[in-house]
Coordinates of N, CA and C in Angstrom, one line a residue:
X20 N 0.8 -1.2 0.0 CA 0.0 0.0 0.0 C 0.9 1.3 0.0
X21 N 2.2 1.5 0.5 CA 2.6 2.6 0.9 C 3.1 2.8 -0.7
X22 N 3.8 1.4 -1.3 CA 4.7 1.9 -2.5 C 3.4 2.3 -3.4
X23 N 2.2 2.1 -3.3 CA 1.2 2.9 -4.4 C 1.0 4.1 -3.7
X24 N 0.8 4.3 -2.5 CA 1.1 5.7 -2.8 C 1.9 6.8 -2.8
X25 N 3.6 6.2 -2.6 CA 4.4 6.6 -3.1 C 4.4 7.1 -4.9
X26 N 4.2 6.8 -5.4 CA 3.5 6.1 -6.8 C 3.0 7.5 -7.3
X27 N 1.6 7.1 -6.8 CA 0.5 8.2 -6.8 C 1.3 9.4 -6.6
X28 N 1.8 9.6 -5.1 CA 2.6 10.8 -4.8 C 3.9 11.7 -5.8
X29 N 4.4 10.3 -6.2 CA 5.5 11.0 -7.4 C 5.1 11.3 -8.3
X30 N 4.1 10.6 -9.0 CA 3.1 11.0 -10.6 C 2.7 12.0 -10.4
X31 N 2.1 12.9 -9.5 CA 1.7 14.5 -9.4 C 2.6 15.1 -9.1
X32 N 4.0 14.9 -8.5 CA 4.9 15.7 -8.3 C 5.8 15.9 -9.5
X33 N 6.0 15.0 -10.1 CA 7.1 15.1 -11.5 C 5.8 15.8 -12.1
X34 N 4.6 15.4 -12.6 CA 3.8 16.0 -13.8 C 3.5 18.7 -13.3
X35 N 3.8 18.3 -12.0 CA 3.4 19.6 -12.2 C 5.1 20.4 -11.6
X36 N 5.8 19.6 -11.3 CA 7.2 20.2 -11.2 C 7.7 20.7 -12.4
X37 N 8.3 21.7 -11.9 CA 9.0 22.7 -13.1 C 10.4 22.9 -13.1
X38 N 11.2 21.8 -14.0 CA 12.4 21.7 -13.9 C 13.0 20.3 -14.1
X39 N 14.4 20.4 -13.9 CA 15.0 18.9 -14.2 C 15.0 17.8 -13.2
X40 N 14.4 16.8 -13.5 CA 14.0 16.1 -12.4 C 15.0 15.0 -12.1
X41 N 16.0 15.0 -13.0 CA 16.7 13.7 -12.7 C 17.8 14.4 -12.3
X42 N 18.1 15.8 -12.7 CA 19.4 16.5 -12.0 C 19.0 16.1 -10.4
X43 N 18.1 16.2 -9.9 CA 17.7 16.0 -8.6 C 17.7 14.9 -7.5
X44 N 17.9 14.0 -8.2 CA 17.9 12.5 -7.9 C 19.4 12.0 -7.2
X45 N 19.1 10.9 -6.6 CA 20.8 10.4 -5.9 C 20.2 8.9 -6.2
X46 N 21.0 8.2 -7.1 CA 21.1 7.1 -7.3 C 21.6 6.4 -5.5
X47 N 21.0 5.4 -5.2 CA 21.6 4.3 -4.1 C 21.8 3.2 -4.7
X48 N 22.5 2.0 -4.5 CA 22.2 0.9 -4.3 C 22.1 -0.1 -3.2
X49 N 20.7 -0.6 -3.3 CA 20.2 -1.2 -2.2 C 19.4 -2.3 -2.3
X50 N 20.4 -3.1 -2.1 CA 20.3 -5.2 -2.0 C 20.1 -4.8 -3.8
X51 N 21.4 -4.4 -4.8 CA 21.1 -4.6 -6.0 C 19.8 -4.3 -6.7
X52 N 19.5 -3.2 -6.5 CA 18.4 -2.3 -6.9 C 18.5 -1.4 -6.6
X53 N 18.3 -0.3 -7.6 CA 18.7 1.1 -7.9 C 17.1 1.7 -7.1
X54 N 17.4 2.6 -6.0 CA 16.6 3.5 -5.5 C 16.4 4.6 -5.9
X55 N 15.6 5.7 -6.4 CA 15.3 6.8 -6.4 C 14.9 7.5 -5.3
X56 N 15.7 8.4 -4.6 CA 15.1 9.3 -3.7 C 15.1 10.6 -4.1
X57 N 14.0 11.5 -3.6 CA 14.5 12.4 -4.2 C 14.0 13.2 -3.0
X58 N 14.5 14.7 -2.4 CA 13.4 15.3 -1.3 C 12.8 16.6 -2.3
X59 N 11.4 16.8 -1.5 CA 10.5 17.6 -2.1 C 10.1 18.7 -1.1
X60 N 10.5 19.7 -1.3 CA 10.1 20.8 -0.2 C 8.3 21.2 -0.5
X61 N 7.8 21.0 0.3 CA 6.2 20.9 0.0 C 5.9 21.9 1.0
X62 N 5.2 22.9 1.2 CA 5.2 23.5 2.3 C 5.8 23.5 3.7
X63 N 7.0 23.7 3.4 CA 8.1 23.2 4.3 C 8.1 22.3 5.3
X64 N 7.4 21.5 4.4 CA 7.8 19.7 4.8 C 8.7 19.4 3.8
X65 N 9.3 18.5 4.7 CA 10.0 17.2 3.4 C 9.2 15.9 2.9
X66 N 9.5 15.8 2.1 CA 8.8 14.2 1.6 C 10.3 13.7 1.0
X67 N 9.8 12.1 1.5 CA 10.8 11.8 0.6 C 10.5 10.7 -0.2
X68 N 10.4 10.2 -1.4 CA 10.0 9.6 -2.2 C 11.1 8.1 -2.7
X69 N 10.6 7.5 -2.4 CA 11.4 5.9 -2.9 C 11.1 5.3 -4.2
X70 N 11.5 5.3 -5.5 CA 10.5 4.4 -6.4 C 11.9 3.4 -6.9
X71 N 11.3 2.2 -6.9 CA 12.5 1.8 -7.9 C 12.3 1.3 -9.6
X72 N 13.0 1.0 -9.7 CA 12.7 1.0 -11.6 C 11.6 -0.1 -11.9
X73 N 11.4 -1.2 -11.3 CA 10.5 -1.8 -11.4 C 9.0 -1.3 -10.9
X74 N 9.0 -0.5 -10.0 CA 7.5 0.4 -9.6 C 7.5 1.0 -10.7
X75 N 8.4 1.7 -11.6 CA 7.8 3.0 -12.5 C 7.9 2.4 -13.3
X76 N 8.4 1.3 -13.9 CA 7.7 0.4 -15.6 C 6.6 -0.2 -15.1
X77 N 6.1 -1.0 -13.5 CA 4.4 -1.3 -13.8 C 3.9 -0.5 -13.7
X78 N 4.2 1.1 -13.5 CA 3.0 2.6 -13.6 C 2.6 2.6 -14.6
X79 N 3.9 2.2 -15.8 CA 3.7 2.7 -17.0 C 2.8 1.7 -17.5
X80 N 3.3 0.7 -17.6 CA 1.9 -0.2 -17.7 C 0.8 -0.1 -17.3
X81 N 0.1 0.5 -16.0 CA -1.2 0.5 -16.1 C -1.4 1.4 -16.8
X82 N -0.6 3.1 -16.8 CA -1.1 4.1 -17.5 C -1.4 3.6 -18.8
X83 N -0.8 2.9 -19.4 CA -0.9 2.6 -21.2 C -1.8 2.1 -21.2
X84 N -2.4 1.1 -20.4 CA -3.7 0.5 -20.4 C -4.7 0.9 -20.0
X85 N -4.5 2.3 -19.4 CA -6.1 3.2 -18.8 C -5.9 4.2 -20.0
X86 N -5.2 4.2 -20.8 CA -4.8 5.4 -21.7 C -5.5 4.4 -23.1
X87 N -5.2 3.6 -23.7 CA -6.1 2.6 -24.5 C -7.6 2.9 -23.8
X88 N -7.9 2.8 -22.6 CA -9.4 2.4 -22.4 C -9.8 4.2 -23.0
X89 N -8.9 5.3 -22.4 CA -9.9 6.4 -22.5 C -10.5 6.7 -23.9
X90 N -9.0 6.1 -24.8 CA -9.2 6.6 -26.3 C -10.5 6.1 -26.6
X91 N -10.5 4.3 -26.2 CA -11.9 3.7 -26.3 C -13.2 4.3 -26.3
X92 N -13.0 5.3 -25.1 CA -14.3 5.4 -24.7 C -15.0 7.1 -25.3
X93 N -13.1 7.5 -25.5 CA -13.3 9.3 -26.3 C -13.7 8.5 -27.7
X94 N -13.3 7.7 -28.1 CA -13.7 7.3 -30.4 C -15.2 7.0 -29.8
X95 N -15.9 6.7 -28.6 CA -17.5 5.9 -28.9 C -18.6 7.2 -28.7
X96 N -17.7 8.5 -28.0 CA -18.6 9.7 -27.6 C -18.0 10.6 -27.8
X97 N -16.6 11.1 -28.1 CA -16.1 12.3 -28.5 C -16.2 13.3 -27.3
X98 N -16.3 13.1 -26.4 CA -16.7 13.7 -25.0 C -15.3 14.5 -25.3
X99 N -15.6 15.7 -24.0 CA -14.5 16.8 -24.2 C -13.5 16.3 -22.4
X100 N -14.6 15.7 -22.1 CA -13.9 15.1 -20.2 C -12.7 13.7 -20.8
X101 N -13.1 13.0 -21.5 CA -12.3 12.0 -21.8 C -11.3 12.5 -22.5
X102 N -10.8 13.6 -23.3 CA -10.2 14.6 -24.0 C -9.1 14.8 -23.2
X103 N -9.4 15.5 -22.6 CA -8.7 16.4 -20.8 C -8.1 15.0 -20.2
X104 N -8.7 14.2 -20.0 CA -8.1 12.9 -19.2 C -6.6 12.0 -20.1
X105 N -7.1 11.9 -21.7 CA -6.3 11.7 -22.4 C -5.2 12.7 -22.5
X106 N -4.9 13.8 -22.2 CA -3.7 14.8 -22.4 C -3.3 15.2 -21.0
X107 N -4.0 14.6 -19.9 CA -3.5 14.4 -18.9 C -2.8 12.9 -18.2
X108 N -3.5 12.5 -19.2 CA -2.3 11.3 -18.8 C -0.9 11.0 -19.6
X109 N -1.2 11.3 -20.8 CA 0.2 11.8 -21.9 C 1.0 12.3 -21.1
X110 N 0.9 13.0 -20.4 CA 1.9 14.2 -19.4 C 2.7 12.9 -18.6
X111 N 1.8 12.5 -17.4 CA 2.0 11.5 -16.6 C 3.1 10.9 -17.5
X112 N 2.7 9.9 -18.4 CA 3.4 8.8 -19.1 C 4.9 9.2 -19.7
X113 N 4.5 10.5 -20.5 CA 5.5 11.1 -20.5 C 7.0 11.3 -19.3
X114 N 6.4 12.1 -18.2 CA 7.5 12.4 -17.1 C 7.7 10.6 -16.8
X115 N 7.0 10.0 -16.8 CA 7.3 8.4 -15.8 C 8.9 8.1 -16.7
X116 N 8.5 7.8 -18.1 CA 9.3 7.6 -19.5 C 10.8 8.3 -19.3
X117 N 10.6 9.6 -19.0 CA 11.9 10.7 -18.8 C 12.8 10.1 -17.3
X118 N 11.3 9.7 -16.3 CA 12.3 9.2 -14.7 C 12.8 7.6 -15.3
X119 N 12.4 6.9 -16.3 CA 12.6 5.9 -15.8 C 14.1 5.7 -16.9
X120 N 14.3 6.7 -18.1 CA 15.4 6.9 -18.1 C 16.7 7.4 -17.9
X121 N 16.3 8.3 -16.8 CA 17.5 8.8 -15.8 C 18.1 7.9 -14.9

């Protein structure tokens, strides 16, 4: 439960962060798996964020597969909400794509 909402929590922080996100980063290695931490000044809290390369390739996997369902459902009604949801998750998928090649 926590690594999904670590998850959750990094996917809105990269998508509305402004700037280089991997300059930010400190590679660890821990038990042979590459950690991502990164700290996030949030109203002067810290957070700190753990993802490892295997969490952010199955994010990407669900996104690709809730991203097929929206187009599905934007080709059967042209809706302008499914629209918005489709170019907001492009974003998402995108930043995931950029972290998980840093």
């Amino acid at each position: 439960m926590k690594k999904k909402v670590f998850v959750v929590i990094f996917v809105f922080v990269s998508v509305f962060y402004h700037g280089n996100i991997s300059a930010d980063n400190n590679l660890k290695l821990n038990s042979g798996v590459k950690i991502f931490e990164k700290n996030i000044e949030n109203n002067s809290n810290i957070v700190k964020i753990s993802l490892s390369k295997r969490d952010i390739k199955s994010e990407i996997k669900k996104r690709k597969k809730y991203h097929r369902n929206l187009l599905e459902k934007y080709n059967n009604g042209f809706e302008e909400k499914y629209l918005n949801l489709i170019s907001e998750n492009s974003l998402i998928l995108t930043s995931l794509r950029n972290e998980l090649k840093s």
